[in-house]
Every structure is written in C-alpha cells, then in structure tokens.
PDB file of C-alpha atoms in Angstrom:
ATOM      1  CA  MET Q   1      19.419  -8.823  24.299  1.00 67.00           C
ATOM      2  CA  LEU Q   2      17.933 -12.043  24.359  1.00 77.00           C
ATOM      3  CA  LEU Q   3      15.061 -10.676  26.052  1.00 82.00           C
ATOM      4  CA  GLU Q   4      14.591  -8.500  23.295  1.00 82.00           C
ATOM      5  CA  GLY Q   5      15.216 -10.748  20.575  1.00 85.00           C
ATOM      6  CA  ILE Q   6      12.983 -12.682  21.732  1.00 88.00           C
ATOM      7  CA  LEU Q   7       9.843 -10.354  21.660  1.00 87.00           C
ATOM      8  CA  PHE Q   8      11.005  -9.156  18.745  1.00 90.00           C
ATOM      9  CA  VAL Q   9      10.605 -12.768  17.064  1.00 90.00           C
ATOM     10  CA  ILE Q  10       7.002 -13.055  18.852  1.00 92.00           C
ATOM     11  CA  GLY Q  11       5.752  -9.302  17.795  1.00 91.00           C
ATOM     12  CA  PHE Q  12       5.120 -10.515  14.070  1.00 90.00           C
ATOM     13  CA  PRO Q  13       2.996 -12.713  14.479  1.00 91.00           C
ATOM     14  CA  ALA Q  14       1.444 -10.535  17.294  1.00 91.00           C
ATOM     15  CA  LEU Q  15       0.924  -7.738  14.906  1.00 89.00           C
ATOM     16  CA  ILE Q  16      -0.063  -9.805  11.862  1.00 88.00           C
ATOM     17  CA  LYS Q  17      -2.615 -12.124  13.811  1.00 89.00           C
ATOM     18  CA  GLY Q  18      -3.667  -8.766  15.516  1.00 88.00           C
ATOM     19  CA  ALA Q  19      -4.788  -6.982  12.727  1.00 86.00           C
ATOM     20  CA  ASP Q  20      -6.875 -10.037  11.158  1.00 86.00           C
ATOM     21  CA  LEU Q  21      -8.498 -10.347  14.562  1.00 88.00           C
ATOM     22  CA  LEU Q  22      -9.175  -6.208  14.926  1.00 86.00           C
ATOM     23  CA  VAL Q  23     -10.316  -6.535  11.344  1.00 84.00           C
ATOM     24  CA  ASP Q  24     -12.702  -9.051  11.661  1.00 87.00           C
ATOM     25  CA  GLY Q  25     -14.485  -7.608  14.755  1.00 87.00           C
ATOM     26  CA  SER Q  26     -14.972  -4.726  13.046  1.00 86.00           C
ATOM     27  CA  SER Q  27     -16.248  -6.111  10.152  1.00 83.00           C
ATOM     28  CA  SER Q  28     -19.000  -7.970  12.187  1.00 86.00           C
ATOM     29  CA  ILE Q  29     -20.369  -4.650  13.867  1.00 86.00           C
ATOM     30  CA  ALA Q  30     -20.057  -3.495  10.900  1.00 82.00           C
ATOM     31  CA  LYS Q  31     -21.795  -5.761   9.145  1.00 79.00           C
ATOM     32  CA  ARG Q  32     -24.149  -6.048  11.575  1.00 83.00           C
ATOM     33  CA  LEU Q  33     -25.396  -2.281  11.666  1.00 81.00           C
ATOM     34  CA  LYS Q  34     -25.837  -3.017   7.903  1.00 78.00           C
ATOM     35  CA  VAL Q  35     -22.934  -1.183   6.717  1.00 74.00           C
ATOM     36  CA  SER Q  36     -22.337  -2.553   2.683  1.00 67.00           C
ATOM     37  CA  ASP Q  37     -19.696  -4.603   1.708  1.00 61.00           C
ATOM     38  CA  ILE Q  38     -17.768  -2.062  -0.066  1.00 57.00           C
ATOM     39  CA  VAL Q  39     -17.549   0.114   2.486  1.00 63.00           C
ATOM     40  CA  ILE Q  40     -16.587  -2.336   5.273  1.00 68.00           C
ATOM     41  CA  GLY Q  41     -13.978  -3.428   2.304  1.00 59.00           C
ATOM     42  CA  LEU Q  42     -12.362  -0.079   1.465  1.00 55.00           C
ATOM     43  CA  THR Q  43     -12.368   0.888   4.373  1.00 66.00           C
ATOM     44  CA  ILE Q  44     -12.103  -1.389   7.496  1.00 74.00           C
ATOM     45  CA  VAL Q  45     -10.373  -3.842   5.971  1.00 66.00           C
ATOM     46  CA  SER Q  46      -8.272  -1.755   3.911  1.00 67.00           C
ATOM     47  CA  PHE Q  47      -7.157   0.030   7.225  1.00 77.00           C
ATOM     48  CA  GLY Q  48      -6.595  -3.507   8.844  1.00 75.00           C
ATOM     49  CA  THR Q  49      -4.344  -4.803   6.296  1.00 72.00           C
ATOM     50  CA  SER Q  50      -1.948  -1.530   6.333  1.00 78.00           C
ATOM     51  CA  ALA Q  51      -2.000  -1.570  10.732  1.00 82.00           C
ATOM     52  CA  PRO Q  52       0.926  -3.467  10.839  1.00 85.00           C
ATOM     53  CA  GLU Q  53       3.393  -0.731   8.347  1.00 85.00           C
ATOM     54  CA  LEU Q  54       1.259   1.864  10.531  1.00 88.00           C
ATOM     55  CA  ILE Q  55       1.701   0.759  14.187  1.00 89.00           C
ATOM     56  CA  VAL Q  56       5.594  -0.017  13.491  1.00 90.00           C
ATOM     57  CA  ASN Q  57       5.882   3.662  11.742  1.00 89.00           C
ATOM     58  CA  VAL Q  58       3.564   5.482  14.386  1.00 88.00           C
ATOM     59  CA  LEU Q  59       5.865   3.579  17.450  1.00 89.00           C
ATOM     60  CA  ALA Q  60       9.502   4.423  15.751  1.00 88.00           C
ATOM     61  CA  SER Q  61       8.335   7.491  15.331  1.00 84.00           C
ATOM     62  CA  LEU Q  62       7.563   8.549  18.541  1.00 85.00           C
ATOM     63  CA  SER Q  63      10.667   6.428  20.113  1.00 84.00           C
ATOM     64  CA  GLY Q  64      12.966   8.948  17.676  1.00 82.00           C
ATOM     65  CA  ALA Q  65      13.793   5.664  15.324  1.00 83.00           C
ATOM     66  CA  THR Q  66      13.070   7.903  12.259  1.00 81.00           C
ATOM     67  CA  ASP Q  67      15.678   5.931  10.191  1.00 85.00           C
ATOM     68  CA  LEU Q  68      13.276   2.854  10.686  1.00 89.00           C
ATOM     69  CA  ALA Q  69      10.042   4.431  10.338  1.00 88.00           C
ATOM     70  CA  ILE Q  70      11.556   5.309   6.956  1.00 92.00           C
ATOM     71  CA  ALA Q  71      13.208   2.136   5.993  1.00 92.00           C
ATOM     72  CA  ASN Q  72      10.473   0.345   6.470  1.00 91.00           C
ATOM     73  CA  VAL Q  73       8.321   2.053   4.274  1.00 93.00           C
ATOM     74  CA  LEU Q  74      10.983   1.975   1.427  1.00 95.00           C
ATOM     75  CA  GLY Q  75      11.499  -1.770   2.291  1.00 93.00           C
ATOM     76  CA  SER Q  76       8.189  -2.709   2.236  1.00 92.00           C
ATOM     77  CA  ASN Q  77       7.379  -0.945  -1.051  1.00 94.00           C
ATOM     78  CA  ILE Q  78      10.048  -2.712  -2.589  1.00 96.00           C
ATOM     79  CA  ALA Q  79       9.294  -6.350  -1.425  1.00 94.00           C
ATOM     80  CA  ASN Q  80       5.903  -5.751  -2.477  1.00 92.00           C
ATOM     81  CA  ILE Q  81       7.273  -5.400  -6.204  1.00 95.00           C
ATOM     82  CA  LEU Q  82       9.899  -7.374  -6.123  1.00 95.00           C
ATOM     83  CA  LEU Q  83       9.448 -10.175  -4.149  1.00 94.00           C
ATOM     84  CA  ILE Q  84       5.305 -10.363  -3.746  1.00 92.00           C
ATOM     85  CA  LEU Q  85       4.830 -10.103  -7.430  1.00 93.00           C
ATOM     86  CA  GLY Q  86       8.223 -11.664  -8.291  1.00 94.00           C
ATOM     87  CA  ALA Q  87       6.489 -14.532  -6.393  1.00 93.00           C
ATOM     88  CA  ALA Q  88       3.165 -14.741  -7.423  1.00 91.00           C
ATOM     89  CA  ALA Q  89       4.371 -14.678 -11.408  1.00 93.00           C
ATOM     90  CA  LEU Q  90       6.694 -17.603 -10.284  1.00 92.00           C
ATOM     91  CA  ILE Q  91       3.154 -19.340  -9.693  1.00 91.00           C
ATOM     92  CA  THR Q  92       0.864 -18.016 -12.798  1.00 90.00           C
ATOM     93  CA  PRO Q  93       1.770 -15.328 -15.407  1.00 91.00           C
ATOM     94  CA  LEU Q  94      -0.220 -11.852 -14.080  1.00 90.00           C
ATOM     95  CA  THR Q  95      -2.869 -10.307 -16.641  1.00 89.00           C
ATOM     96  CA  VAL Q  96      -3.012  -7.129 -14.934  1.00 86.00           C
ATOM     97  CA  LYS Q  97      -6.289  -4.686 -15.465  1.00 84.00           C
ATOM     98  CA  SER Q  98      -6.078  -1.679 -17.529  1.00 85.00           C
ATOM     99  CA  ASP Q  99      -7.332   0.901 -14.486  1.00 83.00           C
ATOM    100  CA  THR Q 100      -4.252  -0.814 -12.349  1.00 85.00           C
ATOM    101  CA  VAL Q 101      -1.667  -0.383 -15.623  1.00 88.00           C
ATOM    102  CA  TRP Q 102      -2.704   3.221 -16.061  1.00 90.00           C
ATOM    103  CA  LYS Q 103      -3.877   4.953 -12.651  1.00 89.00           C
ATOM    104  CA  GLU Q 104      -2.562   2.695  -9.745  1.00 89.00           C
ATOM    105  CA  ILE Q 105       0.741   1.582 -10.664  1.00 92.00           C
ATOM    106  CA  PRO Q 106       1.819   5.332 -11.717  1.00 94.00           C
ATOM    107  CA  LEU Q 107       0.553   6.547  -8.750  1.00 94.00           C
ATOM    108  CA  GLY Q 108       2.369   4.228  -6.644  1.00 93.00           C
ATOM    109  CA  LEU Q 109       5.594   5.356  -8.779  1.00 96.00           C
ATOM    110  CA  LEU Q 110       5.004   9.061  -7.595  1.00 96.00           C
ATOM    111  CA  SER Q 111       4.343   8.193  -3.956  1.00 96.00           C
ATOM    112  CA  VAL Q 112       7.689   7.196  -3.883  1.00 96.00           C
ATOM    113  CA  VAL Q 113       9.268  10.303  -5.879  1.00 96.00           C
ATOM    114  CA  LEU Q 114       7.663  12.479  -4.254  1.00 95.00           C
ATOM    115  CA  LEU Q 115       9.041  10.713  -1.004  1.00 95.00           C
ATOM    116  CA  PHE Q 116      12.232  10.975  -2.227  1.00 94.00           C
ATOM    117  CA  PHE Q 117      12.314  14.697  -3.510  1.00 92.00           C
ATOM    118  CA  MET Q 118      10.258  15.751  -0.231  1.00 92.00           C
ATOM    119  CA  GLY Q 119      13.233  14.105   2.560  1.00 89.00           C
ATOM    120  CA  ASN Q 120      15.810  15.237  -0.166  1.00 88.00           C
ATOM    121  CA  ASP Q 121      15.314  18.986   1.102  1.00 78.00           C
ATOM    122  CA  VAL Q 122      18.634  20.145   0.653  1.00 71.00           C
ATOM    123  CA  LEU Q 123      18.859  18.578  -2.696  1.00 71.00           C
ATOM    124  CA  MET Q 124      15.804  20.978  -3.497  1.00 66.00           C
ATOM    125  CA  ASP Q 125      18.195  24.279  -2.245  1.00 65.00           C
ATOM    126  CA  PRO Q 126      21.853  23.166  -2.491  1.00 62.00           C
ATOM    127  CA  SER Q 127      22.298  26.797  -1.076  1.00 59.00           C
ATOM    128  CA  GLY Q 128      20.800  25.849   2.186  1.00 55.00           C
ATOM    129  CA  GLN Q 129      18.420  29.601   2.543  1.00 53.00           C
ATOM    130  CA  ASN Q 130      14.922  28.397   2.087  1.00 52.00           C
ATOM    131  CA  ALA Q 131      15.661  24.457   2.978  1.00 50.00           C
ATOM    132  CA  ILE Q 132      14.829  23.493   6.655  1.00 57.00           C
ATOM    133  CA  GLY Q 133      16.944  20.338   6.500  1.00 65.00           C
ATOM    134  CA  ASN Q 134      16.062  17.043   5.385  1.00 85.00           C
ATOM    135  CA  VAL Q 135      13.133  16.607   7.336  1.00 89.00           C
ATOM    136  CA  LEU Q 136       9.324  14.887   6.351  1.00 91.00           C
ATOM    137  CA  SER Q 137       7.786  17.749   7.824  1.00 90.00           C
ATOM    138  CA  ARG Q 138       3.923  17.666   9.095  1.00 92.00           C
ATOM    139  CA  ALA Q 139       3.584  20.097   5.792  1.00 92.00           C
ATOM    140  CA  ASP Q 140       4.767  17.279   4.103  1.00 94.00           C
ATOM    141  CA  GLY Q 141       2.888  14.824   5.874  1.00 94.00           C
ATOM    142  CA  VAL Q 142      -0.293  16.895   4.683  1.00 96.00           C
ATOM    143  CA  VAL Q 143       0.569  17.416   1.071  1.00 96.00           C
ATOM    144  CA  PHE Q 144       0.979  12.709   1.620  1.00 97.00           C
ATOM    145  CA  LEU Q 145      -3.003  12.562   2.960  1.00 96.00           C
ATOM    146  CA  SER Q 146      -4.305  14.805   0.057  1.00 96.00           C
ATOM    147  CA  PHE Q 147      -3.028  12.978  -2.027  1.00 96.00           C
ATOM    148  CA  PHE Q 148      -4.254   9.871  -0.305  1.00 94.00           C
ATOM    149  CA  VAL Q 149      -7.841  11.214   0.421  1.00 94.00           C
ATOM    150  CA  VAL Q 150      -8.325  11.390  -3.625  1.00 93.00           C
ATOM    151  CA  PHE Q 151      -6.338   8.091  -4.044  1.00 90.00           C
ATOM    152  CA  MET Q 152      -9.981   7.521  -1.692  1.00 88.00           C
ATOM    153  CA  TYR Q 153     -11.893   9.050  -3.161  1.00 88.00           C
ATOM    154  CA  TYR Q 154     -10.639   7.243  -6.908  1.00 85.00           C
ATOM    155  CA  THR Q 155     -10.718   3.993  -4.946  1.00 81.00           C
ATOM    156  CA  PHE Q 156     -15.188   4.500  -4.041  1.00 79.00           C
ATOM    157  CA  GLY Q 157     -15.937   5.645  -7.513  1.00 80.00           C
ATOM    158  CA  LEU Q 158     -14.040   2.811  -9.302  1.00 73.00           C
ATOM    159  CA  VAL Q 159     -15.769   0.188  -6.849  1.00 68.00           C
ATOM    160  CA  ARG Q 160     -19.123   1.619  -7.371  1.00 72.00           C
ATOM    161  CA  ALA Q 161     -19.025   1.289 -10.877  1.00 70.00           C
ATOM    162  CA  ASN Q 162     -18.347  -2.626 -10.413  1.00 64.00           C
ATOM    163  CA  LYS Q 163     -20.560  -2.864  -7.102  1.00 58.00           C
ATOM    164  CA  ASP Q 164     -22.249  -6.030  -8.542  1.00 51.00           C
ATOM    165  CA  LYS Q 165     -18.960  -7.759  -8.710  1.00 51.00           C
ATOM    166  CA  THR Q 166     -17.590  -6.369  -5.176  1.00 47.00           C
ATOM    167  CA  LYS Q 167     -19.342  -8.389  -1.881  1.00 51.00           C
ATOM    168  CA  ASP Q 168     -17.290  -9.614   0.464  1.00 51.00           C
ATOM    169  CA  GLU Q 169     -18.157 -13.194   1.241  1.00 52.00           C
ATOM    170  CA  ASP Q 170     -15.676 -13.413   3.610  1.00 59.00           C
ATOM    171  CA  ILE Q 171     -17.330 -11.105   6.246  1.00 62.00           C
ATOM    172  CA  VAL Q 172     -18.886 -13.398   8.883  1.00 70.00           C
ATOM    173  CA  LYS Q 173     -21.435 -12.402  11.227  1.00 76.00           C
ATOM    174  CA  MET Q 174     -20.521 -12.599  14.631  1.00 84.00           C
ATOM    175  CA  SER Q 175     -22.125 -11.733  18.125  1.00 86.00           C
ATOM    176  CA  TRP Q 176     -21.720  -8.740  19.758  1.00 85.00           C
ATOM    177  CA  ASN Q 177     -19.727 -10.181  22.542  1.00 89.00           C
ATOM    178  CA  LYS Q 178     -17.262 -12.075  20.271  1.00 89.00           C
ATOM    179  CA  SER Q 179     -16.880  -9.248  18.201  1.00 88.00           C
ATOM    180  CA  ILE Q 180     -15.671  -6.654  21.157  1.00 90.00           C
ATOM    181  CA  PHE Q 181     -13.274  -9.561  22.166  1.00 92.00           C
ATOM    182  CA  PHE Q 182     -11.688  -9.887  19.247  1.00 90.00           C
ATOM    183  CA  ILE Q 183     -11.074  -5.538  18.672  1.00 89.00           C
ATOM    184  CA  VAL Q 184      -9.977  -5.611  22.333  1.00 91.00           C
ATOM    185  CA  LEU Q 185      -7.657  -9.095  21.470  1.00 93.00           C
ATOM    186  CA  GLY Q 186      -6.768  -7.351  18.451  1.00 89.00           C
ATOM    187  CA  ALA Q 187      -5.755  -3.821  19.550  1.00 89.00           C
ATOM    188  CA  LEU Q 188      -3.612  -5.766  22.128  1.00 91.00           C
ATOM    189  CA  GLY Q 189      -2.104  -7.678  19.286  1.00 91.00           C
ATOM    190  CA  LEU Q 190      -1.239  -4.289  17.357  1.00 89.00           C
ATOM    191  CA  ALA Q 191       0.074  -2.448  20.404  1.00 88.00           C
ATOM    192  CA  PHE Q 192       2.203  -5.198  21.789  1.00 92.00           C
ATOM    193  CA  GLY Q 193       3.422  -6.457  18.968  1.00 91.00           C
ATOM    194  CA  GLY Q 194       4.130  -3.418  17.701  1.00 89.00           C
ATOM    195  CA  LYS Q 195       6.804  -1.955  20.486  1.00 90.00           C
ATOM    196  CA  TRP Q 196       8.407  -5.343  20.162  1.00 92.00           C
ATOM    197  CA  ILE Q 197       9.213  -5.186  17.209  1.00 93.00           C
ATOM    198  CA  VAL Q 198      10.847  -1.383  17.163  1.00 91.00           C
ATOM    199  CA  ASP Q 199      12.333  -2.858  20.604  1.00 91.00           C
ATOM    200  CA  GLY Q 200      13.265  -5.300  19.290  1.00 91.00           C
ATOM    201  CA  ALA Q 201      14.822  -3.620  15.834  1.00 91.00           C
ATOM    202  CA  THR Q 202      16.445  -0.725  17.361  1.00 89.00           C
ATOM    203  CA  ALA Q 203      18.459  -3.339  19.987  1.00 89.00           C
ATOM    204  CA  LEU Q 204      19.630  -5.281  17.455  1.00 87.00           C
ATOM    205  CA  ALA Q 205      20.821  -2.443  15.529  1.00 87.00           C
ATOM    206  CA  ASP Q 206      22.842  -1.127  18.398  1.00 87.00           C
ATOM    207  CA  TYR Q 207      23.921  -4.734  19.029  1.00 86.00           C
ATOM    208  CA  PHE Q 208      25.534  -5.070  15.422  1.00 84.00           C
ATOM    209  CA  GLU Q 209      26.309  -1.915  15.034  1.00 86.00           C
ATOM    210  CA  TRP Q 210      23.874  -1.626  11.780  1.00 86.00           C
ATOM    211  CA  PRO Q 211      21.684   1.368  10.793  1.00 87.00           C
ATOM    212  CA  GLU Q 212      18.066   1.284  11.863  1.00 85.00           C
ATOM    213  CA  ALA Q 213      17.620   1.287   8.261  1.00 87.00           C
ATOM    214  CA  LEU Q 214      19.687  -1.747   7.529  1.00 90.00           C
ATOM    215  CA  VAL Q 215      16.789  -3.306   9.894  1.00 90.00           C
ATOM    216  CA  GLY Q 216      13.604  -1.520   8.766  1.00 89.00           C
ATOM    217  CA  VAL Q 217      14.367  -2.069   4.773  1.00 91.00           C
ATOM    218  CA  THR Q 218      14.890  -5.909   5.471  1.00 90.00           C
ATOM    219  CA  ILE Q 219      13.940  -7.839   8.279  1.00 89.00           C
ATOM    220  CA  VAL Q 220      10.786  -5.375   9.449  1.00 91.00           C
ATOM    221  CA  ALA Q 221      10.030  -4.925   6.445  1.00 90.00           C
ATOM    222  CA  ILE Q 222       9.737  -8.634   5.131  1.00 88.00           C
ATOM    223  CA  GLY Q 223       8.093  -9.513   8.578  1.00 87.00           C
ATOM    224  CA  THR Q 224       5.500  -6.519   8.443  1.00 84.00           C
ATOM    225  CA  SER Q 225       4.700  -7.556   4.309  1.00 85.00           C
ATOM    226  CA  LEU Q 226       3.499 -10.840   5.414  1.00 81.00           C
ATOM    227  CA  PRO Q 227      -0.351 -10.837   5.490  1.00 79.00           C
ATOM    228  CA  GLU Q 228       0.248  -8.989   1.499  1.00 78.00           C
ATOM    229  CA  LEU Q 229       2.755 -12.001   0.262  1.00 83.00           C
ATOM    230  CA  ALA Q 230       0.345 -13.954   1.396  1.00 81.00           C
ATOM    231  CA  THR Q 231      -2.707 -12.717  -0.356  1.00 77.00           C
ATOM    232  CA  SER Q 232      -1.033 -12.204  -3.648  1.00 83.00           C
ATOM    233  CA  VAL Q 233       0.397 -15.981  -3.688  1.00 84.00           C
ATOM    234  CA  VAL Q 234      -2.651 -17.728  -2.555  1.00 80.00           C
ATOM    235  CA  ALA Q 235      -4.887 -15.277  -4.892  1.00 80.00           C
ATOM    236  CA  ALA Q 236      -2.270 -16.271  -8.158  1.00 84.00           C
ATOM    237  CA  MET Q 237      -2.378 -19.814  -7.139  1.00 85.00           C
ATOM    238  CA  ARG Q 238      -6.147 -19.604  -7.390  1.00 80.00           C
ATOM    239  CA  GLY Q 239      -6.117 -17.644 -10.846  1.00 80.00           C
ATOM    240  CA  ASN Q 240      -7.248 -14.041  -9.460  1.00 77.00           C
ATOM    241  CA  ALA Q 241      -4.775 -11.909 -10.916  1.00 77.00           C
ATOM    242  CA  ASP Q 242      -6.501  -8.904 -10.283  1.00 74.00           C
ATOM    243  CA  ILE Q 243      -6.639  -9.432  -6.279  1.00 74.00           C
ATOM    244  CA  ALA Q 244      -2.534 -10.169  -6.632  1.00 79.00           C
ATOM    245  CA  VAL Q 245      -1.452  -7.155  -8.523  1.00 84.00           C
ATOM    246  CA  GLY Q 246      -4.215  -5.085  -6.787  1.00 80.00           C
ATOM    247  CA  ASN Q 247      -3.098  -5.810  -3.566  1.00 79.00           C
ATOM    248  CA  VAL Q 248       0.441  -4.797  -3.344  1.00 87.00           C
ATOM    249  CA  ALA Q 249      -0.772  -1.689  -5.945  1.00 87.00           C
ATOM    250  CA  GLY Q 250      -2.838  -0.271  -3.431  1.00 85.00           C
ATOM    251  CA  SER Q 251      -0.444  -1.224  -0.130  1.00 86.00           C
ATOM    252  CA  ASN Q 252       2.207   0.447  -1.412  1.00 91.00           C
ATOM    253  CA  ILE Q 253       0.068   3.792  -2.101  1.00 92.00           C
ATOM    254  CA  PHE Q 254      -0.881   3.322   1.120  1.00 90.00           C
ATOM    255  CA  ASN Q 255       2.258   2.970   2.281  1.00 91.00           C
ATOM    256  CA  VAL Q 256       3.676   6.452   1.341  1.00 94.00           C
ATOM    257  CA  PHE Q 257       0.453   8.472   1.130  1.00 95.00           C
ATOM    258  CA  TRP Q 258      -1.430   7.095   4.482  1.00 93.00           C
ATOM    259  CA  ILE Q 259       1.360   5.692   6.502  1.00 93.00           C
ATOM    260  CA  LEU Q 260       3.987   8.313   6.127  1.00 94.00           C
ATOM    261  CA  GLY Q 261       0.626  10.869   6.125  1.00 94.00           C
ATOM    262  CA  VAL Q 262       0.125  10.238   9.598  1.00 93.00           C
ATOM    263  CA  SER Q 263       3.496   9.521  11.071  1.00 91.00           C
ATOM    264  CA  SER Q 264       5.063  12.333  10.088  1.00 92.00           C
ATOM    265  CA  MET Q 265       1.680  14.527  10.735  1.00 91.00           C
ATOM    266  CA  ILE Q 266       2.080  12.967  14.240  1.00 88.00           C
ATOM    267  CA  SER Q 267       5.822  13.918  14.432  1.00 87.00           C
ATOM    268  CA  PRO Q 268       8.140  15.271  11.520  1.00 89.00           C
ATOM    269  CA  LEU Q 269      10.698  12.357  10.575  1.00 90.00           C
ATOM    270  CA  PRO Q 270      14.461  13.654   9.142  1.00 89.00           C
ATOM    271  CA  TYR Q 271      15.331  12.139   6.133  1.00 90.00           C
ATOM    272  CA  ASN Q 272      18.892  10.262   6.699  1.00 88.00           C
ATOM    273  CA  PRO Q 273      20.060  10.455   2.736  1.00 88.00           C
ATOM    274  CA  SER Q 274      22.972   8.310   3.363  1.00 85.00           C
ATOM    275  CA  GLU Q 275      20.807   5.538   5.295  1.00 84.00           C
ATOM    276  CA  SER Q 276      17.291   5.830   3.027  1.00 89.00           C
ATOM    277  CA  ASP Q 277      18.603   7.222  -0.651  1.00 92.00           C
ATOM    278  CA  MET Q 278      19.239   3.669  -2.148  1.00 93.00           C
ATOM    279  CA  SER Q 279      16.484   2.191  -0.938  1.00 94.00           C
ATOM    280  CA  ALA Q 280      13.958   5.429  -1.909  1.00 95.00           C
ATOM    281  CA  ILE Q 281      15.730   4.964  -5.886  1.00 95.00           C
ATOM    282  CA  VAL Q 282      15.411   0.895  -6.356  1.00 96.00           C
ATOM    283  CA  ALA Q 283      11.901   1.900  -4.611  1.00 96.00           C
ATOM    284  CA  ILE Q 284      11.398   4.228  -7.803  1.00 97.00           C
ATOM    285  CA  LEU Q 285      12.867   1.109  -9.868  1.00 97.00           C
ATOM    286  CA  SER Q 286      11.337  -0.850  -8.689  1.00 96.00           C
ATOM    287  CA  ALA Q 287       8.092   0.857  -9.406  1.00 96.00           C
ATOM    288  CA  ALA Q 288       9.026   1.707 -12.628  1.00 96.00           C
ATOM    289  CA  LEU Q 289      10.562  -1.295 -14.003  1.00 96.00           C
ATOM    290  CA  LEU Q 290       6.977  -2.896 -12.946  1.00 95.00           C
ATOM    291  CA  LEU Q 291       5.341  -1.057 -15.479  1.00 93.00           C
ATOM    292  CA  VAL Q 292       8.048  -1.630 -18.374  1.00 93.00           C
ATOM    293  CA  PHE Q 293       7.568  -5.200 -17.946  1.00 93.00           C
ATOM    294  CA  LEU Q 294       3.476  -4.605 -18.410  1.00 91.00           C
ATOM    295  CA  PHE Q 295       3.980  -3.497 -22.181  1.00 91.00           C
ATOM    296  CA  LEU Q 296       7.048  -5.771 -22.723  1.00 85.00           C
ATOM    297  CA  GLY Q 297       6.146  -9.403 -24.215  1.00 79.00           C
ATOM    298  CA  LYS Q 298       2.475  -9.689 -23.986  1.00 84.00           C
ATOM    299  CA  LYS Q 299       0.528  -6.061 -22.575  1.00 87.00           C
ATOM    300  CA  HIS Q 300      -0.920  -5.951 -18.706  1.00 87.00           C
ATOM    301  CA  VAL Q 301       0.896  -8.985 -18.463  1.00 91.00           C
ATOM    302  CA  LEU Q 302       3.437  -9.970 -15.754  1.00 92.00           C
ATOM    303  CA  GLN Q 303       5.524 -13.002 -17.196  1.00 93.00           C
ATOM    304  CA  LYS Q 304       6.708 -15.595 -15.489  1.00 93.00           C
ATOM    305  CA  TRP Q 305      10.406 -14.630 -16.732  1.00 94.00           C
ATOM    306  CA  GLN Q 306       9.539 -11.428 -15.297  1.00 94.00           C
ATOM    307  CA  GLY Q 307       9.269 -12.773 -11.957  1.00 94.00           C
ATOM    308  CA  VAL Q 308      12.244 -14.619 -11.868  1.00 96.00           C
ATOM    309  CA  LEU Q 309      14.554 -11.797 -12.587  1.00 96.00           C
ATOM    310  CA  PHE Q 310      11.773  -9.351 -10.150  1.00 97.00           C
ATOM    311  CA  LEU Q 311      13.143 -12.046  -7.483  1.00 96.00           C
ATOM    312  CA  MET Q 312      16.717 -12.415  -8.751  1.00 96.00           C
ATOM    313  CA  ILE Q 313      16.755  -7.836  -8.184  1.00 96.00           C
ATOM    314  CA  TYR Q 314      15.326  -8.488  -4.584  1.00 96.00           C
ATOM    315  CA  PHE Q 315      17.409 -11.434  -3.560  1.00 95.00           C
ATOM    316  CA  GLY Q 316      20.591  -9.656  -4.637  1.00 95.00           C
ATOM    317  CA  TYR Q 317      19.635  -6.120  -3.265  1.00 94.00           C
ATOM    318  CA  MET Q 318      19.041  -7.759   0.515  1.00 93.00           C
ATOM    319  CA  ILE Q 319      22.801  -9.521  -0.604  1.00 92.00           C
ATOM    320  CA  TYR Q 320      24.282  -6.363  -1.157  1.00 91.00           C
ATOM    321  CA  LEU Q 321      22.657  -4.437   2.127  1.00 89.00           C
ATOM    322  CA  ILE Q 322      23.833  -7.148   4.169  1.00 84.00           C
ATOM    323  CA  VAL Q 323      27.474  -7.529   3.197  1.00 83.00           C
TER     324      VAL Q 323
END
C-alpha cells in the first residue's frame, strides 16, 4: 500500500506535466508544418488539456474500475464549476460572453443530463423488458461522440468568425529533435502517471474500504482538474474572464462527450446508481445554478458572492461525501 500511495501522489504531476510536454512538442511540429494557430488551438491544445482525464478514464475502464472512470468525469465537472469558477469569481467578477451563456453552458448542462439518463437504463424502463441494465454501452458512446463532433464543428465556426483575435503567441517553434523528445517524454508521463493514479486509487479504496466512486469524485477529480484550475485562476487575475469561463465550459463538454464517449467505446461502462447518481445530480444542479446565476443581479456576470456560494457548496459536498 505504501508503494501504491507514493506512486499515486507522483502520478498527478507526471500526468499533468506529460500532457504539457505532449502539447508543446506536437504544437511545435504543427507550427513547423505551417498548420494555423486556430487549428492547433482547437485540436492539439484542446485535446491535450483533456488528456489527463482521458488517460485515467481509459485505463480505469480497461482495468474494470468503471466506478472510478464515471466518478472522475462527474467529479471533474463539479469541481470545474463550483471550485474553479468559484475561486476565479472570488478574484474578480467574471463577465461571460453571450455565446458561452446561450450555447456552451447549456450544452454542458445537457451533457450531464444525458449521462444521468443513459446510465439509468432501468429508470427509463422499470419493467426491465427492454433495458439492458444500467450501463454506458458502445451505442451510448456513439451518441456522446456525435454530440462532440457537433460541438467541435460549432467551435471551429466560432473561432473562424473571430480568427483575427485568436492568434496564439504561446506556441513555440522548437527543433525537430526537441519536439520529438517532448512528445515521447509527454506520452511516457501520461502512460505511467495515469497507471499510477488508477492503481493507487484502487488500492486506496480497498485499503480504507471506500467506494471507488468516492475516490474518483474527490481526490482523482481534483487532481486531474488542476490544469483547468491554474488556467482559470491565472486568467481571472489577468482580467481575461472569457478564458476563465470558456475553459471550464469547454472542459465540461469534453469530459462527457469526448472522454466518456471514447471510454465507453473501448469498453462498456457499468453504471452504479448508488455510487454515481448523487454526483450526477450535483453536476446537473451545478450547471443549472451557473446558468441561473448569470441572470441574477448583473446580467451575464458571475459575481464574487456567487463565487463564495459555489465554494461553500463544493466544500460542503466534499465533507458530506467523506463523512
């Protein structure tokens, strides 16, 4: 248990740094191949920032830790809204773009509503005559990925309409050897970091006799959400509210439609209502509360008192789960 615990702790920085290196190396090569900044940002960078959650989920589903895989996504979505936006709004009120209010946040809400109903097959057919049991099947994965394709199409259109404002000056062009080295090192960091986290989370659950879902929705979800937390808080400190909120809205959509879509396509994920329903409902209520808050007081502005309330709800929910 001691070794698994040490590797579990080391796994988070390895996973996050691995994603950073993979993104830097891949972006550099794309830049050398004269791929536009828009395409790099929407593909390599976007997929790279979701890599920690994806790797953990894929490895968890392959190892049979399905409660951990689903809880990681739900916990990450809850943390993104209540913890990350709460912390960012506490720094400065966040003015949200109209497109984000009317399209991206509602789509994020729709994603967790779909997850809840797709997971609860028996709820939709109490007789059990047509239900195949509570499971995210490969067919559900196809539905999730279809929504994801629509979201990416919408995002490309949105960015193209504002292409003069989307030049990413953070993309650094490196030598071929350095770029390839970063990609290899990043891939290794993701592979080993993800395995250490999944193995450590499973061992932790067994040792303390905790449900895997509890470990997934708390420790693992917070750990894999650290890149989004850092990005949104720094963006808020610099007055870039669009980045702070857009980062969270996009991440929540990626988590369900992309990560659970891929995970359930690889291996169907049994959905345990007793372990996942509470977190799914909290994720739905969090997304709905965010939408409501943007029409209370200052329109399309997440205010400081709302950020404080988000943080209180988040820590209250964490204490409830643990106790």
